[in-house]
Coordinates of C-alpha atoms (C1' of nucleotides) in Angstrom, one line a residue:
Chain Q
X30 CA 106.6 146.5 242.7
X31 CA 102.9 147.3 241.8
X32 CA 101.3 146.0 244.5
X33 CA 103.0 147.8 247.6
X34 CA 100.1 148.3 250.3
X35 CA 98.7 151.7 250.7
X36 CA 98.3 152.8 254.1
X37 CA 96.0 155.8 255.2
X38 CA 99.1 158.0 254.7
X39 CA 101.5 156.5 252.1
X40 CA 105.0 157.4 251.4
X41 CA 104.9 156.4 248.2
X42 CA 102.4 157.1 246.2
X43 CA 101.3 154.8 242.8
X44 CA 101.1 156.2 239.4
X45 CA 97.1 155.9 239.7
X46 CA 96.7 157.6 242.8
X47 CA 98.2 160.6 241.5
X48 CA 96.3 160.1 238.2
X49 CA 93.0 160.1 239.8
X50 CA 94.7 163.8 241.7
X51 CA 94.8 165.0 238.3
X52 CA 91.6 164.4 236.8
X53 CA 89.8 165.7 239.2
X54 CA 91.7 168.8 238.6
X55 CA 90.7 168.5 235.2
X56 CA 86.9 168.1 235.6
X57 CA 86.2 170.4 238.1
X58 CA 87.7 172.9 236.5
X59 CA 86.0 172.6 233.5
X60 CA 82.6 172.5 235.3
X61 CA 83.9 175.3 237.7
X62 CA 84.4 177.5 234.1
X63 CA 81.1 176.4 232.4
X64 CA 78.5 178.3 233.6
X65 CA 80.3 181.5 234.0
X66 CA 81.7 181.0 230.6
X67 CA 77.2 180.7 229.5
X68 CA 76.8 184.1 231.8
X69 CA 79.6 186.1 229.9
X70 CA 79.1 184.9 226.4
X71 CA 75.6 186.9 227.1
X72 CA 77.5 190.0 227.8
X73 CA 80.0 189.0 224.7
X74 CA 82.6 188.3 227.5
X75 CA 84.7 185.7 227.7
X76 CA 86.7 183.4 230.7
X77 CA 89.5 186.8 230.7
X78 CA 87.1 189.0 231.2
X79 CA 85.9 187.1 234.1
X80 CA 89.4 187.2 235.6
X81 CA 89.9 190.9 235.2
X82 CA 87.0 191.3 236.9
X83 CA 86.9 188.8 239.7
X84 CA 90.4 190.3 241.0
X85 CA 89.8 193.7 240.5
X86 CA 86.7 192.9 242.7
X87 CA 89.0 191.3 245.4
X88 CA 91.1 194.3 245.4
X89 CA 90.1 197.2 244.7
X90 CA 92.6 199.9 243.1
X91 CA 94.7 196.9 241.9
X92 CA 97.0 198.5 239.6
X93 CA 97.6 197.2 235.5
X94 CA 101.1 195.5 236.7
X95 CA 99.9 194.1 239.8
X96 CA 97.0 192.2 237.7
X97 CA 99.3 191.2 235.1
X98 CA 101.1 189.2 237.9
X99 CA 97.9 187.5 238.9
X100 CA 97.5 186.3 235.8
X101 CA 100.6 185.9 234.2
X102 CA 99.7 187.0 230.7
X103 CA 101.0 189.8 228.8
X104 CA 100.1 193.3 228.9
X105 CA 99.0 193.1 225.9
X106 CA 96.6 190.6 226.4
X107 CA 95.2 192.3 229.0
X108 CA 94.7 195.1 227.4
X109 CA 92.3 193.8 224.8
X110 CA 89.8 192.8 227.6
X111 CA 90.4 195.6 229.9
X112 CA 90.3 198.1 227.2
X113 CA 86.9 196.3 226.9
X114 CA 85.5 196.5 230.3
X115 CA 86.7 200.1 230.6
X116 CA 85.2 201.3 227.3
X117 CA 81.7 199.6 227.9
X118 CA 81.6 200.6 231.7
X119 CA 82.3 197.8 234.0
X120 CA 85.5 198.9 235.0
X121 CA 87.3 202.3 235.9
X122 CA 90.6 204.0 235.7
X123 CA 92.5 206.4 237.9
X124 CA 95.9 207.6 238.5
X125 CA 97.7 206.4 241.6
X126 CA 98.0 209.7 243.9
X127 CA 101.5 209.0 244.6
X128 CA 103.1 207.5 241.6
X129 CA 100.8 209.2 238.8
X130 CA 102.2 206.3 236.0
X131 CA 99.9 203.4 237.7
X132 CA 96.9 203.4 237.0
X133 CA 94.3 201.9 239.3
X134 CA 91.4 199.8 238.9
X135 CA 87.9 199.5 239.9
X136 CA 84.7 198.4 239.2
X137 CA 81.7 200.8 238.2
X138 CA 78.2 199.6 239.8
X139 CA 77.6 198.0 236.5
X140 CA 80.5 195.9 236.7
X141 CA 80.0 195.3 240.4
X142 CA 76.4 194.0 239.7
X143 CA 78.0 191.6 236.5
X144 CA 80.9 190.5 239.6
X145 CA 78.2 189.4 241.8
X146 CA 76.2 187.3 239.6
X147 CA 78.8 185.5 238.5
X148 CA 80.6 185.0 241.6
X149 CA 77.5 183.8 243.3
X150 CA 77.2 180.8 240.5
X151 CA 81.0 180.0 241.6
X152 CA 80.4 180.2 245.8
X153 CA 76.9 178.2 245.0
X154 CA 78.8 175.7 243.4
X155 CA 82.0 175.6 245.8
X156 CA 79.9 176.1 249.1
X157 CA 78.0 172.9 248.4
X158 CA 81.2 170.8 247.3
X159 CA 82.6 172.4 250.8
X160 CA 79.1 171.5 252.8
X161 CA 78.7 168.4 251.0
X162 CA 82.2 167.3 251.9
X163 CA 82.6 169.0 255.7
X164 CA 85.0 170.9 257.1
X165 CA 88.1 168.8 257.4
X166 CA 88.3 168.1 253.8
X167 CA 88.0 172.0 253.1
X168 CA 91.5 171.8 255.2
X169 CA 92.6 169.4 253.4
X170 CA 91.7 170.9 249.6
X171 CA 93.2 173.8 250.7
X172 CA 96.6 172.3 251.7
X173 CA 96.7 170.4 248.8
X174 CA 96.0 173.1 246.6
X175 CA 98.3 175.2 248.5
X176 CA 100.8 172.6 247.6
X177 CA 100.5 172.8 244.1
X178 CA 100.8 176.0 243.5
X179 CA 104.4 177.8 242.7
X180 CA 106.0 178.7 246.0
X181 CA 106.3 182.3 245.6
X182 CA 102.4 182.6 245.0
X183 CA 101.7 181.0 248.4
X184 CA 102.2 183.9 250.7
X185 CA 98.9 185.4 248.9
X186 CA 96.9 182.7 251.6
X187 CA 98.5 183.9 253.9
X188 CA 96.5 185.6 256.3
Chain U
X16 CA 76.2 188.8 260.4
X17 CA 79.9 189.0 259.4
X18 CA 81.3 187.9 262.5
X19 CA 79.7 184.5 262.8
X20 CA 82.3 182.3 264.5
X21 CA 83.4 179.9 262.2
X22 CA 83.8 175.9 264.0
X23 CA 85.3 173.5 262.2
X24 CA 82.6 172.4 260.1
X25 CA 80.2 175.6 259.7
X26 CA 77.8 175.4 258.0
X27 CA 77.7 179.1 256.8
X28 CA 79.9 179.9 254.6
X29 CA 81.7 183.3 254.6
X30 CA 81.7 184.8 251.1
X31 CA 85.9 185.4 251.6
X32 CA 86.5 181.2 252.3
X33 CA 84.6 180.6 249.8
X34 CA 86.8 183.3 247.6
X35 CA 89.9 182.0 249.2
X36 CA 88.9 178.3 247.5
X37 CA 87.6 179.9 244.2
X38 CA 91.1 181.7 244.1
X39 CA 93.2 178.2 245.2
X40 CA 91.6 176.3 242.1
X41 CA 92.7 179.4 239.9
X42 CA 96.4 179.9 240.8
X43 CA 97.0 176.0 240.9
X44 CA 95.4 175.1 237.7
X45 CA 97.3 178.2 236.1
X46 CA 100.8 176.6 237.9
X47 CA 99.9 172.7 237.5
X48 CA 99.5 173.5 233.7
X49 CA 102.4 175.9 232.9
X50 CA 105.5 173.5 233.1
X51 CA 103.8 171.2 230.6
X52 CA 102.6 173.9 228.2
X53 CA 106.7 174.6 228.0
X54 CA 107.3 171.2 227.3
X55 CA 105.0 170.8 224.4
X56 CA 105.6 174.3 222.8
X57 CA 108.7 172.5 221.8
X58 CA 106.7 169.7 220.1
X59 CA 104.9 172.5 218.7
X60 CA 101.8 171.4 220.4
X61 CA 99.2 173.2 222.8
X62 CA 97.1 172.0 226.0
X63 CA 94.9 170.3 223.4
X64 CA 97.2 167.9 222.5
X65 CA 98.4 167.0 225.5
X66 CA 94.6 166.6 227.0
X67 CA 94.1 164.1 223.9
X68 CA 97.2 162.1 224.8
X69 CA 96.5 161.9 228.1
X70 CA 93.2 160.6 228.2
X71 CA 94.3 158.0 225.8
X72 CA 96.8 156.7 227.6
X73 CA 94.6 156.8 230.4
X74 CA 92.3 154.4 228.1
X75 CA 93.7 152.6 225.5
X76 CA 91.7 152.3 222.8
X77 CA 89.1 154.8 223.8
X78 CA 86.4 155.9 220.9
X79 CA 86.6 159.7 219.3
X80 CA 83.1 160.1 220.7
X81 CA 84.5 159.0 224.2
X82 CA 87.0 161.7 224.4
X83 CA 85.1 164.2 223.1
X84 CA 82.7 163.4 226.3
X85 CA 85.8 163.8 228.7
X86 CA 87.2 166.8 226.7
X87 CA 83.5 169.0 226.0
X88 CA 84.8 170.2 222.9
X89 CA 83.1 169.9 219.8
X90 CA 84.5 166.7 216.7
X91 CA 86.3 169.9 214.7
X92 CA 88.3 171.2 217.3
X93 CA 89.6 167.5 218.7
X94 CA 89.4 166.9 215.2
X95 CA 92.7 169.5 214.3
X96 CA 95.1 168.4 217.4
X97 CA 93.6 164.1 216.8
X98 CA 94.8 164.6 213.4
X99 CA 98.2 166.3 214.0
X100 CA 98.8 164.0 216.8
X101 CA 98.3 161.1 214.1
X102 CA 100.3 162.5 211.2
X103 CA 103.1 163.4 213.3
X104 CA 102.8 159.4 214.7
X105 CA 101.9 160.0 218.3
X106 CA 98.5 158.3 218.1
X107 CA 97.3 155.1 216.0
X108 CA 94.0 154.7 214.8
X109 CA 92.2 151.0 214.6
X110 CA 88.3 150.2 213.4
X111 CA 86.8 148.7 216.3
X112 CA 86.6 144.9 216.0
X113 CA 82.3 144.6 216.7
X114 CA 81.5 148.6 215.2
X115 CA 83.5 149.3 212.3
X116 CA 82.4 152.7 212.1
X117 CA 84.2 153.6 215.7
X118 CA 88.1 154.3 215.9
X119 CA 89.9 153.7 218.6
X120 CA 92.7 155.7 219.7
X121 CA 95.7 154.2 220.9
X122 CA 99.4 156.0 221.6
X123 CA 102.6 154.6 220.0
X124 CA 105.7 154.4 221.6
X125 CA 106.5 157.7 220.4
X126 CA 103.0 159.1 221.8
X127 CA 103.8 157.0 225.2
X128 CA 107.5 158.5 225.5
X129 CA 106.1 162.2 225.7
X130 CA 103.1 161.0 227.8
X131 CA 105.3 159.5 230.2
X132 CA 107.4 163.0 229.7
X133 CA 104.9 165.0 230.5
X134 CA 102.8 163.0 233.0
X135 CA 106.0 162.8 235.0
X136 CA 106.0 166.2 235.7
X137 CA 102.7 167.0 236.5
X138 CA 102.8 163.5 239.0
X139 CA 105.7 165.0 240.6
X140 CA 103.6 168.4 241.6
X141 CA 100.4 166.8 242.7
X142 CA 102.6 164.1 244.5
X143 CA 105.0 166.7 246.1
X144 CA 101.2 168.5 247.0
X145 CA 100.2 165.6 248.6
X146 CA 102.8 164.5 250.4
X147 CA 103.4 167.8 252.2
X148 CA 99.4 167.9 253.0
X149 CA 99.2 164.6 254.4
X150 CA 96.9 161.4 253.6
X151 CA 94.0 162.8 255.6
X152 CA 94.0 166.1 253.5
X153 CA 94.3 164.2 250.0
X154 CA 90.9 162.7 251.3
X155 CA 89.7 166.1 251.8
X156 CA 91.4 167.6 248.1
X157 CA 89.0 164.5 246.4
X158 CA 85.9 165.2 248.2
X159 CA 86.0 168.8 247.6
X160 CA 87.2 168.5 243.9
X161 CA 84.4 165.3 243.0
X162 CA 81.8 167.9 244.4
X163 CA 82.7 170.3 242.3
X164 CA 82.3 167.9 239.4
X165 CA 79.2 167.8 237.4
X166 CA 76.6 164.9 238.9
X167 CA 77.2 163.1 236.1
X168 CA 80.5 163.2 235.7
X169 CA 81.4 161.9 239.3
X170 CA 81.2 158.1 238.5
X171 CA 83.9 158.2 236.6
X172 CA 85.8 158.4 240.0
X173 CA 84.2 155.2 241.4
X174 CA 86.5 152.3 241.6
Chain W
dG6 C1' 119.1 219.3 235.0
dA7 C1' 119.9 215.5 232.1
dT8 C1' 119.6 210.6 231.8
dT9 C1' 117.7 206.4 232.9
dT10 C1' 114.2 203.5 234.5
dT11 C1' 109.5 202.3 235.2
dA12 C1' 104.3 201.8 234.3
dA13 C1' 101.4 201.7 230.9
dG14 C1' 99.6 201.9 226.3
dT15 C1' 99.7 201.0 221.3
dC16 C1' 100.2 198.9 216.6
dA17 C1' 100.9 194.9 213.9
dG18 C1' 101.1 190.3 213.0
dT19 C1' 100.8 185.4 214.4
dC20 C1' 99.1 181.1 216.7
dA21 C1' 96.2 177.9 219.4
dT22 C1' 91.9 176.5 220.4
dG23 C1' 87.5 177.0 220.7
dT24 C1' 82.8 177.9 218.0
dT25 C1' 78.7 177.2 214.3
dG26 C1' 76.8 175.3 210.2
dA27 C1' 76.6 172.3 206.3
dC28 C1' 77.8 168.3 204.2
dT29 C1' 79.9 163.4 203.3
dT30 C1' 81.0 158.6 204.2
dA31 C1' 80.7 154.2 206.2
dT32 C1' 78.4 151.2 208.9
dA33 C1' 74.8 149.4 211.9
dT34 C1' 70.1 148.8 213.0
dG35 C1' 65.0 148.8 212.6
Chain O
dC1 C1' 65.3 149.6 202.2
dA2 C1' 65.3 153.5 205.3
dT3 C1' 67.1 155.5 209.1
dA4 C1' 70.3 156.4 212.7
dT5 C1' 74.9 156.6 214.3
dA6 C1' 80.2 157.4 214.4
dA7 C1' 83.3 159.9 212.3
dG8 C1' 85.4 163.1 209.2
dT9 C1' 85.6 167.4 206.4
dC10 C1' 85.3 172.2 204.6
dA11 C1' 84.7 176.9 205.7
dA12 C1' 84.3 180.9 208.4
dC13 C1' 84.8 183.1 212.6
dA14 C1' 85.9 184.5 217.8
dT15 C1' 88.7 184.5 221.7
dG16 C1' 92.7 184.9 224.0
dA17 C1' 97.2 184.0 224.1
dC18 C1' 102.0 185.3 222.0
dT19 C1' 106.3 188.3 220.0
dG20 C1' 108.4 192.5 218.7
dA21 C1' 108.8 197.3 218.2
dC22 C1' 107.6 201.6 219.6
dT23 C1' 105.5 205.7 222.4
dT24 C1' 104.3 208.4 226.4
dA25 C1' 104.5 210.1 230.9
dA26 C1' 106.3 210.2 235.3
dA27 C1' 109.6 208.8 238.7
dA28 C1' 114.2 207.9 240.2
dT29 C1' 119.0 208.4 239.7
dC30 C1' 123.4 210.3 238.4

DNA sequence: GATTTTAAGTCAGTCATGTTGACTTATATG
DNA sequence: CATATAAGTCAACATGACTGACTTAAAATC
């Protein structure tokens, strides 16, 4: 029962196989963290303040609830950090035009310039993985990672 | 200079792939970790916990100083969840046979009933993941994850 | 126009998990 | 015997998550 053969694309797939799929989850995203984590504690930042501001860079004018769905925390852990990066500069507020109770986010040029540093240590570090390992295994981290993640979060890769 | 063509293997990366596979490892660690953290909130344990059994029953009778490699956390913070995880009688301590001054962690069968609880789950997400992507594309998912792994830390995945 | 719902913020308290620093104990090694 | 190593302990603190209760302002609905 242990020793089925594993062909290149197995139906069934042994208990260390999958293992092995979840350590390297694990490790990479501990080392994917780690030197961010080094940059922010710098700014007396932490790994959510990183978030706040690596979405709100992807999309500009996000609004509070919109975030909060991202990362699936409460508002009011969010509002400890964002409070944060609002009060010291790196992010701004402003009312929605057409539903004045959202309020919309953005970076200032200070928090742009923090955004960019740190998400140039994360592409350095991903670009290589992705050079180092070519292009058909980019397709295939994405699928798999696609895969893992809850269904109704999928349509966000959608392009 | 944005609209390079990308092939299937470019070698310049576009800062928005590169964003779409930062983003990927976010939302899938966030979702690969939340069904377990449900689970052991009723145990009234944390990640913590479950990283500490897992990696033991990954290696029976691995050393503190062992884990504490794997985890990068410092001896007092394994210390508080290694020491619930032994009073409540999840994990067994023994003196190394040849070093009596190393302990070597093992699970009990209570330990190895919620690992197998909780590993269950998270083999059925990677393995539904996996299946759906394809055998070629689980090749790709390790390559890109073991680059993103620290240098050091890559053997581990040698067989 | 009054009521209800929604978006956001706030206050207060708690918990989990990480940190640093200082120190102890037991054992192995030079 | 002296030193180094593996592990544990005590204390204090920071971060980032949580629940629950409440407020405010604006939009939507009856």
């Amino acid at each position: 029962m242990t020793d089925l053969k594993s062909g290149p694309n197995p139906l069934f797939l042994r208990h260390d196989q999958l293992h092995q799929g979840i350590e390297l989850l694990f490790y990479a995203y501990r080392d994917f963290t780690a030197e961010c984590d080094a940059i922010l504690a710098t700014y007396g930042f932490g790994r959510a303040h990183h978030r706040v501001i690596y979405f709100v860079a992807r999309s500009p004018s996000i609004s509070v609830a919109e975030l909060l769905a991202i990362l699936r925390i409460t508002k009011q852990s969010l509002s400890r950090v964002l409070s944060q990066l609002v009060s010291e500069g790196f992010v701004s507020v402003q009312k929605a035009q057409e539903d004045r109770r959202r309020r919309l986010l953005q970076l200032t040029d200070k928090g742009s310039v923090l955004e960019r540093r740190l998400s140039e240590v994360q592409r350095a570090r991903i670009g290589a993985a992705y050079r180092a390992a070519g292009g058909d295994a980019v397709e295939g981290y994405r699928k798999v990672l696609l895969g893992i993640i809850d269904e109704n979060d999928r349509r966000r890769f959608e392009e």
